[in-house]
XYZ file of C-alpha atoms in Angstrom:
627
model
C 0.000 0.000 0.000
C 1.048 3.541 -0.593
C 0.078 7.175 -0.703
C -0.417 8.931 -4.016
C -0.881 12.593 -4.880
C -0.467 14.996 -7.755
C -1.849 17.827 -9.825
C -2.807 18.511 -13.428
C -3.441 21.613 -15.513
C -3.172 22.835 -19.084
C -2.452 26.512 -18.545
C 1.335 26.634 -18.645
C 4.397 24.419 -18.795
C 5.892 23.481 -15.408
C 9.230 22.663 -17.037
C 9.498 25.613 -19.382
C 12.110 28.319 -18.880
C 9.535 30.830 -20.166
C 7.948 30.911 -16.727
C 10.926 31.628 -14.546
C 13.204 28.705 -15.357
C 14.668 26.812 -12.430
C 12.896 28.962 -9.841
C 9.551 28.130 -11.449
C 10.289 24.390 -11.500
C 11.475 24.418 -7.898
C 8.178 25.969 -6.822
C 6.201 23.040 -8.218
C 8.685 20.436 -7.054
C 8.326 21.924 -3.581
C 4.564 21.511 -3.729
C 4.950 17.875 -4.710
C 7.385 17.317 -1.866
C 4.938 18.883 0.602
C 2.147 16.663 -0.678
C 4.365 13.614 -0.466
C 5.466 14.423 3.079
C 1.862 14.771 4.235
C 1.310 11.122 3.210
C 4.536 9.717 4.647
C 2.586 7.564 7.128
C 1.003 5.642 4.238
C 4.373 4.680 2.795
C 7.349 4.920 5.141
C 9.681 2.747 3.022
C 10.312 4.936 -0.030
C 9.204 8.225 -1.597
C 9.620 9.983 -4.932
C 8.176 12.832 -7.013
C 8.210 13.585 -10.725
C 7.236 16.752 -12.591
C 5.934 16.746 -16.160
C 5.123 19.641 -18.480
C 1.509 19.798 -17.312
C 1.302 17.499 -14.284
C 3.143 16.358 -11.197
C 3.097 13.023 -9.303
C 4.114 12.208 -5.729
C 4.330 8.756 -4.153
C 5.115 7.242 -0.751
C 5.621 3.494 -0.615
C 4.895 0.701 1.818
C 6.920 -2.167 0.356
C 4.864 -5.363 0.264
C 5.655 -6.924 -3.129
C 8.672 -6.685 -5.437
C 10.436 -4.783 -2.691
C 13.480 -3.928 -4.781
C 11.862 -3.285 -8.169
C 8.534 -1.599 -7.461
C 9.725 2.008 -7.212
C 7.149 4.670 -8.150
C 6.298 6.831 -10.002
C 6.880 4.157 -12.662
C 7.188 4.843 -16.384
C 6.687 2.357 -19.253
C 6.583 2.660 -23.032
C 4.842 0.665 -25.732
C 4.602 1.293 -29.479
C 5.604 4.928 -29.226
C 3.434 5.811 -26.201
C 4.973 6.517 -22.802
C 2.916 6.642 -19.601
C 3.655 7.086 -15.913
C 1.693 5.730 -12.945
C 1.354 6.334 -9.205
C -0.581 3.528 -7.578
C -1.935 2.535 -4.169
C -3.255 -0.975 -3.647
C -2.828 -4.633 -4.476
C -3.789 -6.583 -7.601
C -4.569 -10.176 -6.679
C -4.699 -11.661 -10.178
C -1.294 -10.309 -11.215
C -0.005 -13.687 -12.444
C -3.019 -14.299 -14.695
C -2.895 -10.777 -16.096
C 0.796 -11.025 -16.836
C 0.142 -14.270 -18.695
C -2.631 -12.597 -20.697
C -0.355 -9.687 -21.564
C 2.311 -12.068 -22.849
C 0.462 -11.854 -26.180
C 1.794 -8.291 -26.505
C 5.470 -7.397 -27.117
C 5.759 -5.494 -23.848
C 8.933 -4.833 -21.907
C 9.085 -6.113 -18.310
C 11.507 -4.862 -15.694
C 9.799 -5.886 -12.417
C 7.747 -8.716 -10.927
C 5.182 -6.456 -9.251
C 1.610 -5.461 -9.971
C 2.346 -1.788 -10.693
C 4.000 -2.618 -13.988
C 1.168 -5.010 -14.858
C -1.380 -2.199 -14.522
C 0.664 0.227 -16.585
C 1.619 -2.228 -19.322
C -1.954 -3.497 -19.441
C -3.206 0.047 -19.972
C -0.617 0.688 -22.707
C -1.586 -2.528 -24.497
C -5.373 -2.554 -24.003
C -6.365 0.970 -22.982
C -9.003 1.675 -20.354
C -10.728 -1.655 -21.070
C -7.924 -3.252 -19.050
C -9.312 -1.763 -15.830
C -12.190 -4.257 -15.780
C -9.648 -7.090 -15.760
C -8.238 -6.046 -12.389
C -9.080 -8.026 -9.271
C -7.921 -6.120 -6.237
C -8.049 -2.961 -4.192
C -6.600 0.063 -5.909
C -6.522 3.755 -6.623
C -4.118 5.026 -9.249
C -3.323 7.864 -11.608
C -1.842 7.447 -15.091
C -0.404 10.323 -17.102
C 0.264 10.097 -20.847
C 2.498 13.055 -21.568
C 2.272 12.890 -25.374
C -1.488 13.526 -25.326
C -1.565 15.413 -22.018
C -4.094 12.921 -20.612
C -4.572 12.165 -16.915
C -6.679 9.198 -15.756
C -7.784 8.618 -12.148
C -9.080 5.121 -11.304
C -10.664 3.587 -8.178
C -11.435 -0.066 -7.423
C -14.973 -1.496 -7.802
C -15.910 -1.425 -4.108
C -13.973 1.707 -3.140
C -11.600 -0.004 -0.717
C -8.830 2.455 -1.543
C -9.545 6.195 -1.364
C -8.967 8.777 -4.102
C -9.917 12.422 -3.447
C -9.698 15.351 -5.847
C -10.528 19.024 -5.998
C -10.648 21.404 -8.936
C -9.475 24.921 -8.215
C -9.662 27.348 -11.120
C -7.785 25.576 -13.925
C -6.039 22.900 -11.822
C -7.112 19.482 -10.557
C -5.364 18.245 -7.407
C -5.729 14.608 -6.301
C -4.537 12.494 -3.378
C -5.139 9.431 -1.241
C -6.161 11.715 1.622
C -7.454 15.308 1.837
C -4.389 16.417 3.824
C -2.243 16.146 0.694
C -4.657 18.374 -1.216
C -4.304 20.926 1.571
C -0.512 20.517 1.408
C -0.740 21.603 -2.229
C -2.102 24.941 -1.050
C -5.896 24.586 -1.067
C -7.442 25.668 2.226
C -10.002 23.393 3.918
C -13.455 24.921 4.227
C -17.003 23.915 5.102
C -20.306 24.745 3.432
C -23.943 23.777 4.019
C -23.337 20.354 2.492
C -20.288 19.760 4.685
C -22.186 20.431 7.920
C -24.961 18.124 6.781
C -22.471 15.386 5.981
C -21.245 15.676 9.577
C -24.531 15.980 11.444
C -27.223 14.537 9.166
C -25.266 11.580 7.779
C -21.970 11.294 9.669
C -19.837 9.355 10.139
C -21.026 8.244 6.703
C -20.436 10.406 3.636
C -22.457 10.730 0.463
C -20.751 8.677 -2.275
C -18.450 10.964 -4.235
C -18.581 13.708 -1.600
C -15.126 14.478 -0.197
C -16.504 16.022 2.990
C -14.958 19.464 2.601
C -16.458 22.196 0.453
C -15.743 21.580 -3.261
C -13.865 18.340 -2.570
C -14.882 15.160 -4.406
C -13.937 11.524 -4.416
C -13.693 9.240 -7.438
C -16.624 6.850 -7.137
C -16.017 3.093 -6.802
C -15.735 1.325 -10.134
C -15.233 4.618 -11.981
C -12.402 6.321 -13.807
C -12.018 10.009 -14.577
C -10.272 11.170 -17.743
C -8.851 14.657 -18.141
C -7.708 15.861 -21.552
C -6.537 19.309 -22.657
C -8.850 21.601 -24.553
C -7.178 22.957 -27.702
C -6.189 26.626 -27.385
C -7.580 26.796 -23.859
C -6.089 26.802 -20.352
C -8.838 24.423 -19.214
C -9.410 20.702 -19.670
C -12.166 18.252 -20.524
C -13.441 16.170 -17.570
C -15.143 12.835 -18.222
C -16.286 10.170 -15.730
C -16.964 6.595 -16.877
C -17.624 3.198 -15.293
C -15.485 0.124 -15.786
C -17.545 -1.958 -13.313
C -21.018 -1.669 -11.845
C -23.187 -3.966 -9.774
C -26.096 -5.585 -11.602
C -29.015 -7.749 -10.534
C -29.184 -10.960 -12.558
C -31.570 -13.915 -12.564
C -30.216 -16.534 -10.150
C -30.619 -20.035 -11.595
C -28.287 -22.053 -9.353
C -29.760 -24.435 -6.795
C -29.057 -23.865 -3.114
C -26.341 -26.528 -3.080
C -24.766 -25.080 -6.238
C -24.946 -21.618 -4.666
C -23.237 -22.818 -1.489
C -20.503 -24.473 -3.548
C -19.918 -21.340 -5.645
C -19.889 -19.002 -2.645
C -17.514 -21.286 -0.732
C -15.114 -21.407 -3.673
C -15.210 -17.638 -4.193
C -14.507 -16.939 -0.522
C -11.625 -19.385 -0.231
C -10.154 -18.220 -3.547
C -10.360 -14.558 -2.500
C -8.709 -15.227 0.853
C -5.911 -17.240 -0.720
C -5.303 -14.581 -3.381
C -5.117 -11.877 -0.742
C -2.442 -13.784 1.168
C 0.073 -12.885 -1.549
C 2.928 -10.909 -0.019
C 6.702 -10.846 0.101
C 6.482 -10.249 3.874
C 4.513 -12.192 6.541
C 0.773 -11.594 6.870
C -1.460 -11.620 9.945
C -5.217 -11.626 10.635
C -7.590 -9.730 12.883
C -9.494 -12.417 14.816
C -12.495 -11.356 16.918
C -14.001 -14.800 17.356
C -16.947 -13.909 15.123
C -17.872 -15.878 12.025
C -16.315 -13.520 9.468
C -12.839 -12.950 10.904
C -12.657 -16.557 12.134
C -13.265 -17.895 8.631
C -10.590 -15.635 7.136
C -8.111 -16.611 9.857
C -8.872 -20.328 9.566
C -8.387 -20.388 5.806
C -5.134 -18.420 6.102
C -3.773 -20.746 8.760
C -4.738 -23.828 6.729
C -2.781 -22.479 3.742
C 0.226 -21.434 5.837
C 0.312 -24.799 7.582
C 1.036 -26.379 4.200
C 4.229 -24.281 4.179
C 5.089 -25.118 7.808
C 4.307 -21.566 8.915
C 2.125 -20.223 11.703
C -0.276 -17.300 11.335
C -0.149 -14.327 13.696
C -3.645 -13.331 14.849
C -4.762 -10.350 16.924
C -7.929 -9.553 18.828
C -8.976 -6.271 20.415
C -10.807 -5.342 23.581
C -10.918 -2.750 26.324
C -9.448 -2.803 29.787
C -11.862 -4.224 32.381
C -14.542 -4.954 29.777
C -15.133 -8.351 31.342
C -16.098 -6.583 34.551
C -18.094 -3.740 32.970
C -19.810 -5.498 30.069
C -23.595 -5.204 29.821
C -25.329 -7.298 27.194
C -27.768 -5.493 24.907
C -29.776 -6.172 21.766
C -26.765 -5.378 19.573
C -23.984 -7.073 21.548
C -24.985 -10.173 23.488
C -21.539 -11.581 24.299
C -17.890 -10.640 24.688
C -15.411 -11.579 21.974
C -12.488 -12.802 24.064
C -13.712 -16.343 24.921
C -14.455 -16.988 21.243
C -11.162 -15.500 20.075
C -9.322 -17.725 22.561
C -11.218 -20.749 21.306
C -10.540 -19.968 17.649
C -6.833 -19.270 18.147
C -6.481 -22.625 19.869
C -8.654 -24.356 17.271
C -6.592 -23.217 14.266
C -3.245 -23.114 16.088
C -2.390 -19.490 15.423
C 0.100 -17.364 17.333
C -2.431 -15.104 19.036
C -2.035 -11.740 20.755
C -4.708 -10.009 22.822
C -4.490 -6.229 22.636
C -6.213 -3.939 25.113
C -7.000 -0.241 25.104
C -7.661 1.818 28.233
C -9.916 4.846 28.678
C -7.150 7.418 28.467
C -5.679 6.050 25.252
C -9.083 5.712 23.616
C -10.001 9.307 24.479
C -6.624 10.708 23.437
C -6.746 8.884 20.117
C -10.066 10.515 19.251
C -8.046 13.467 17.979
C -5.473 11.289 16.229
C -8.359 9.616 14.422
C -9.419 13.012 13.051
C -5.817 13.625 11.962
C -5.867 10.268 10.180
C -9.270 10.767 8.521
C -9.101 14.580 8.081
C -12.727 14.604 9.191
C -14.867 13.733 12.229
C -15.225 9.972 12.068
C -16.506 6.973 14.018
C -15.588 8.311 17.453
C -14.036 5.698 19.757
C -14.873 2.927 17.291
C -12.236 4.534 15.094
C -9.840 5.842 17.749
C -9.479 2.389 19.281
C -8.941 0.771 15.875
C -6.268 3.386 15.161
C -4.495 2.427 18.369
C -4.812 -1.304 17.740
C -3.454 -0.973 14.183
C -0.521 0.981 15.563
C 0.260 -1.926 17.903
C -0.111 -4.554 15.170
C 2.172 -2.591 12.829
C 5.072 -3.120 15.245
C 5.252 -6.773 14.194
C 3.303 -7.061 10.916
C 2.693 -4.829 7.906
C -0.094 -6.825 6.190
C -3.352 -7.847 7.899
C -6.442 -9.633 6.570
C -9.784 -8.708 8.145
C -13.407 -9.873 8.094
C -14.852 -6.511 7.033
C -17.764 -6.352 4.547
C -19.257 -9.806 5.132
C -22.289 -8.440 6.990
C -23.115 -5.939 4.261
C -22.813 -8.500 1.468
C -24.344 -11.558 3.169
C -27.027 -9.801 5.222
C -25.763 -9.933 8.791
C -27.079 -6.697 10.279
C -30.311 -6.414 12.305
C -31.997 -4.255 9.664
C -31.839 -7.130 7.189
C -34.044 -9.184 9.504
C -36.082 -6.823 11.672
C -39.092 -5.755 9.600
C -39.552 -2.726 11.839
C -36.125 -1.518 10.682
C -36.003 -2.600 7.056
C -39.462 -1.254 6.340
C -38.508 2.262 7.465
C -38.104 4.513 4.450
C -34.870 6.049 5.626
C -31.407 4.791 6.582
C -32.218 1.860 8.901
C -29.100 2.364 11.024
C -29.806 6.047 11.559
C -33.556 6.481 11.431
C -34.018 8.698 14.490
C -32.973 12.238 13.558
C -33.949 13.381 17.070
C -30.896 11.537 18.396
C -28.713 13.597 16.058
C -30.315 16.831 17.212
C -30.131 15.974 20.912
C -27.213 18.338 21.577
C -27.447 20.710 18.621
C -28.361 24.377 18.903
C -31.910 24.669 17.552
C -31.130 27.504 15.143
C -28.097 25.673 13.767
C -30.030 22.429 13.327
C -32.925 24.269 11.684
C -30.595 25.958 9.199
C -29.354 22.576 7.975
C -32.769 21.089 7.116
C -31.344 17.773 8.286
C -34.341 15.577 7.511
C -34.469 16.876 3.948
C -30.754 16.351 3.383
C -30.800 12.835 4.800
C -33.965 11.864 2.940
C -32.605 13.166 -0.349
C -29.417 11.123 0.092
C -31.518 8.078 0.947
C -33.833 8.456 -2.033
C -30.953 9.028 -4.471
C -29.529 5.695 -3.347
C -32.851 3.866 -3.483
C -33.500 5.106 -7.009
C -30.141 3.724 -8.181
C -30.719 0.239 -6.700
C -30.049 -2.570 -9.204
C -33.355 -4.491 -9.554
C -34.868 -7.272 -11.620
C -38.149 -6.562 -13.358
C -39.826 -9.593 -11.764
C -38.699 -8.890 -8.183
C -41.534 -9.225 -5.679
C -42.084 -6.107 -3.545
C -40.410 -7.840 -0.610
C -37.426 -9.011 -2.674
C -37.111 -5.542 -4.176
C -36.965 -4.053 -0.697
C -34.318 -6.592 0.314
C -32.212 -5.430 -2.622
C -32.661 -1.823 -1.551
C -31.488 -2.640 1.969
C -28.470 -4.484 0.541
C -27.654 -1.578 -1.783
C -27.955 0.951 1.051
C -25.485 -1.123 3.062
C -23.038 -1.461 0.193
C -23.092 2.217 -0.723
C -23.133 3.635 2.804
C -22.460 1.405 5.786
C -19.781 -0.660 4.069
C -18.030 2.426 2.710
C -17.946 3.969 6.189
C -16.219 0.895 7.583
C -13.824 0.644 4.634
C -12.832 4.275 5.079
C -12.250 3.632 8.772
C -10.108 0.587 8.070
C -7.996 2.293 5.405
C -7.195 5.397 7.441
C -6.783 3.612 10.782
C -4.396 1.042 9.315
C -2.453 3.217 6.886
C -1.809 5.878 9.516
C 0.706 3.403 10.962
C 1.865 1.936 7.656
C -0.242 -1.217 8.024
C -1.908 -2.661 4.938
C -5.377 -4.011 5.768
C -6.920 -6.361 3.227
C -10.589 -7.276 3.021
C -11.160 -10.630 1.260
C -14.960 -10.356 1.406
C -14.732 -7.076 -0.540
C -13.979 -8.947 -3.745
C -16.231 -7.653 -6.507
C -16.689 -11.229 -7.774
C -18.264 -12.188 -4.438
C -20.530 -9.143 -4.377
C -21.469 -9.593 -8.025
C -22.620 -13.176 -7.379
C -24.154 -12.833 -3.917
C -26.186 -9.695 -4.668
C -28.369 -11.627 -7.126
C -28.992 -14.565 -4.782
C -32.596 -14.486 -3.478
C -33.111 -13.764 0.213
C -34.493 -17.227 1.070
C -31.055 -18.637 0.193
C -29.125 -15.922 2.042
C -31.199 -16.648 5.142
C -31.850 -20.361 4.538
C -34.192 -21.886 7.119
C -33.976 -18.637 9.087
C -30.187 -18.906 9.566
C -28.509 -15.475 9.396
C -25.729 -15.432 6.781
C -26.493 -19.077 5.979
C -24.229 -19.087 2.903
C -21.289 -17.913 4.996
C -22.099 -20.491 7.654
C -22.032 -23.219 5.004
C -18.709 -21.932 3.660
C -17.277 -22.027 7.164
C -18.277 -25.592 8.069
C -14.990 -27.193 6.922
C -12.982 -24.652 8.930
C -14.848 -23.644 12.112
C -16.386 -25.186 15.242
C -20.156 -24.967 15.658
C -19.862 -22.557 18.577
C -18.358 -19.951 16.242
C -20.365 -20.906 13.148
C -23.652 -20.252 14.908
C -22.599 -17.480 17.257
C -24.955 -14.506 17.210
C -23.428 -11.522 15.477
C -21.458 -9.251 17.765
C -20.243 -5.877 16.462
C -16.832 -4.309 16.913
C -16.393 -3.995 20.697
C -16.679 -0.806 22.684
C -15.949 -0.078 26.312
C -18.716 -0.291 28.899
C -16.702 1.447 31.598
C -18.773 4.350 33.023
C -15.492 6.127 33.810
C -14.882 6.467 30.064
C -18.176 8.242 29.539
C -17.361 10.541 32.445
C -13.964 11.301 30.910
C -15.680 12.274 27.651
C -18.239 14.387 29.486
C -15.534 16.286 31.350
C -13.592 16.958 28.154
C -16.644 18.066 26.221
C -17.760 20.398 29.015
C -14.291 21.903 29.090
C -14.347 22.437 25.315
C -17.801 24.064 25.163
C -16.980 26.379 28.059
C -13.728 27.653 26.572
C -13.454 31.228 25.435
C -13.886 31.103 21.638
C -15.006 27.477 21.846
C -15.016 25.787 18.427
C -18.471 24.409 19.279
C -20.083 27.800 19.911
C -23.249 28.001 17.837
C -23.276 24.225 17.341
C -23.906 22.734 20.792
C -26.679 23.941 23.086
C -25.187 24.048 26.590
C -28.540 23.457 28.284
C -29.172 20.381 26.156
C -25.681 19.118 26.964
C -26.215 19.595 30.704
C -29.514 17.701 30.543
C -27.928 14.903 28.500
C -25.045 14.499 30.939
C -27.437 14.206 33.881
C -29.597 11.599 32.159
C -28.566 7.932 32.091
C -27.155 7.070 28.681
C -29.191 4.780 26.494
C -26.694 2.349 24.945
C -29.411 0.917 22.731
C -30.536 4.136 21.052
C -28.220 4.504 18.086
C -26.684 7.552 16.485
C -25.213 5.204 13.893
C -26.421 1.620 14.090
C -24.932 -0.672 16.677
C -21.603 1.171 16.639
C -22.447 4.590 18.044
C -24.787 5.397 20.953
C -24.702 7.846 23.898
C -20.990 7.824 24.826
C -19.955 7.784 21.187
C -22.074 10.888 20.553
C -20.011 12.770 23.140
C -16.839 11.498 21.522
C -18.098 12.552 18.100
C -18.715 16.132 19.237
C -15.221 16.233 20.708
C -13.930 15.227 17.289
C -16.019 17.900 15.590
C -14.628 20.573 17.915
C -11.064 19.395 17.369
C -11.621 19.317 13.592
C -13.017 22.870 13.501
C -10.055 24.204 15.464
C -7.230 22.268 13.831
C -8.457 22.681 10.278
C -9.378 26.358 10.828
C -12.980 25.768 9.809
C -15.476 28.620 9.996
C -19.082 28.015 10.932
């Protein structure tokens, strides 16, 4: 994994002596260096920049494959065309693609996937993008034609932000590199709604900040110069999109196909020139990934490192609720012993979790998933001390239907986001005038309806099946993207590459079209995943009720948050002035928290709301945001 950044314009020549010669070039090199340095955490092993006549590329590298040969930016030539790439990600079908490209007289200088992407583009053009199986975001520049192409993987696992300012497009893996270029962060009406009406989710394609965008999953953007003009043409196209197809396989055939796809994806994502590890919670998803990895490594006489995460004294403080009925640790212990992995239990205390709330904003450049994200940031930092590649169980619930709103008719029949249906919870602390100015219900409902209207359907879907597809699509476009963003930023902030085998577009493409009675066969939640896990997992884990990412139940943590938030709102020139109503906050802090009333599904309730407002205040101050 890596960090990429750059800029593109058609107004003047960065390398020409007509614009100040060496001094002019140094100015733009300096900007590239600043952008590169802002992403150093994503790639601590190597870094380079290159300046073209009308573009500049910066790259920071985390060396996972072809450690000696995979230096970027990388340039290749074919039949008179030269192109350069900066790339972040992993291509898991590299060997097959290289074999396919052997039909072309291409030159090969490395064994890595970067060169495969670039040579594939030179040989086959943009049609090659649909051949890629992996997680990726990359930029390709063809200097002869002055063309820049930005590309993002089908499920959006890897981020790619951009902003157009006047006649220049600036792009990067994270917003901080766009700011390092010289664009100031700012907020508008949409930005505040993203934070309070939808957050920690973001509208697909919305970069959070005013005027900032993100390349959509499965899309590529092409920029070409306009003749006799300082501006450029901007065109967005799809190379992959999800479709609903008639499902003709029997249940047994479906189980067999799903099982093969899952095992194949996990095995492909084990490819690395350095040791891999797995996050193992003791739940079905991460246990299956870990078990398959260990079974493959055992064939090579190697042992898998696994890690699980929890909070200090959670055994003592835990209170079961409708979302989380059991602690992870006993199941993680059982699974580690069952597969024979080298397991490490990591713990986070109240102070660390609260302190890392601000680091999480630094990592994400935006208010995020409160302590759900701050704790993951800390855990990834600990894992990165021994491993640089980790496989996780993310995305299985969204694809296979594991969340409560897939099953609870009261939730899935609501015509709004089922994980965030109570806007009153979001307004609980907001100043009434501020909340009224946002028109939060309208903004949220418009985002919801835009998604519903784009749901892939079949013409003969029953009303109930059609609604199931809508719920699945909402999860894929929103809930899954929120968790993928969290995982990317939390892991890459410490130079840890997190891979997500369930986020293979082949799996999503097949499973999305499977009818609900097969996905929940005989009433069994995620029945297809259960069937796939039978050769690898004990029954106690196979049939364990879903338990979300853990959070602390220590009342002292909530008190710590309350004290910090009170201190922030009572400061002179508080960043939360005009946003938080002090009387509402006082009432909230003197009312017992309801851990079951969600701000954002099962992951964010009362304590997390306090943490979220702390993040908002920190973000306003540190990014110099004006209300």
